[in-house]
Amino acid sequence: MGCTSADLMRWLPQALGELHTNTSLVVDGQVLKEAAHPQLRIFGSSQSVRKIVLLEIPVLQVRLQFSESWSQDDCEVVLNRFDLCVGMGG
């Protein structure tokens, strides 16, 4: 993703809707958002900045881990909304 951890934190409420309160976020080993019983865990890792001439784009690699009780369809619904809201959907 072309964003920082602060960008991701700002986007999460809209990207996840009601699931936001049951989501934990850890970036570079630092807990940025904790949920008592997370249904979704997001793990991020800052990568090297991408440079295009004078433009510098931050890079954050993310991995989403859903609760084992979720169906494939449930996961896809959340992923589609997440992708749309954070700009990966097109």
Coordinates of C-alpha atoms in Angstrom, one line a residue:
M1 CA 0.0 0.0 0.0
G2 CA 1.2 3.5 -0.7
C3 CA 0.6 4.9 2.8
T4 CA 2.0 5.3 6.2
S5 CA 0.7 3.7 9.4
A6 CA -0.9 7.0 10.3
D7 CA -2.7 7.1 6.9
L8 CA -4.0 3.5 7.5
M9 CA -5.2 4.4 11.1
R10 CA -7.1 7.4 9.6
W11 CA -8.8 5.2 6.9
L12 CA -9.7 2.2 9.0
P13 CA -13.0 3.5 10.5
Q14 CA -14.5 4.0 7.0
A15 CA -12.8 1.0 5.5
L16 CA -14.1 -1.4 8.1
G17 CA -17.4 0.1 9.3
E18 CA -18.7 -1.7 12.4
L19 CA -15.9 -4.2 12.3
H20 CA -13.5 -1.3 13.2
T21 CA -14.2 -1.7 17.0
N22 CA -13.3 -5.4 16.8
T23 CA -10.0 -4.9 14.9
S24 CA -6.4 -4.9 16.1
L25 CA -3.6 -3.2 14.2
V26 CA 0.1 -3.9 14.7
V27 CA 2.7 -2.1 12.5
D28 CA 6.4 -2.8 12.8
G29 CA 5.8 -4.7 16.1
Q30 CA 4.0 -1.7 17.7
V31 CA 0.4 -2.1 18.7
L32 CA -1.5 0.9 17.3
K33 CA -5.0 -0.4 17.9
E34 CA -6.1 -3.1 20.2
A35 CA -9.4 -4.9 20.5
A36 CA -10.4 -7.2 23.4
H37 CA -11.7 -10.0 21.1
P38 CA -10.5 -9.1 17.6
Q39 CA -12.4 -10.5 14.6
L40 CA -9.8 -9.0 12.4
R41 CA -6.1 -8.6 13.0
I42 CA -4.1 -6.4 10.6
F43 CA -0.3 -6.6 10.6
G44 CA 1.8 -4.0 8.8
S45 CA 5.4 -3.7 7.9
S46 CA 7.0 -0.5 6.7
Q47 CA 9.0 -0.9 3.5
S48 CA 11.5 1.2 1.7
V49 CA 10.1 4.4 0.3
R50 CA 9.5 4.2 -3.5
K51 CA 11.0 7.1 -5.4
I52 CA 9.8 8.3 -8.8
V53 CA 11.9 11.3 -9.9
L54 CA 11.1 13.8 -7.0
L55 CA 8.1 11.9 -5.8
E56 CA 8.5 9.8 -2.7
I57 CA 5.8 7.2 -1.9
P58 CA 5.7 5.5 1.5
V59 CA 5.1 1.8 1.4
L60 CA 3.3 -0.3 4.0
Q61 CA 2.9 -4.0 3.5
V62 CA -0.2 -5.3 5.2
R63 CA -1.6 -8.7 6.0
L64 CA -5.2 -9.2 7.2
Q65 CA -6.0 -12.2 9.5
F66 CA -9.7 -12.9 10.0
S67 CA -11.3 -14.9 12.8
E68 CA -11.4 -18.6 12.1
S69 CA -15.2 -18.6 12.5
W70 CA -15.6 -16.4 9.4
S71 CA -16.7 -17.9 6.1
Q72 CA -14.9 -17.2 2.9
D73 CA -17.9 -15.0 1.8
D74 CA -17.7 -12.9 5.0
C75 CA -14.0 -12.3 4.4
E76 CA -14.5 -11.3 0.8
V77 CA -17.2 -8.7 1.8
V78 CA -14.8 -7.0 4.2
L79 CA -11.8 -7.2 1.8
N80 CA -13.9 -5.6 -1.0
R81 CA -14.9 -2.7 1.2
F82 CA -11.4 -2.4 2.6
D83 CA -9.9 -2.4 -0.9
L84 CA -12.3 0.3 -2.1
C85 CA -11.8 2.6 0.8
V86 CA -8.0 2.5 0.9
G87 CA -7.6 2.8 -2.9
M88 CA -6.5 -0.7 -3.9
G89 CA -9.8 -1.4 -5.6
G90 CA -9.1 0.4 -8.8

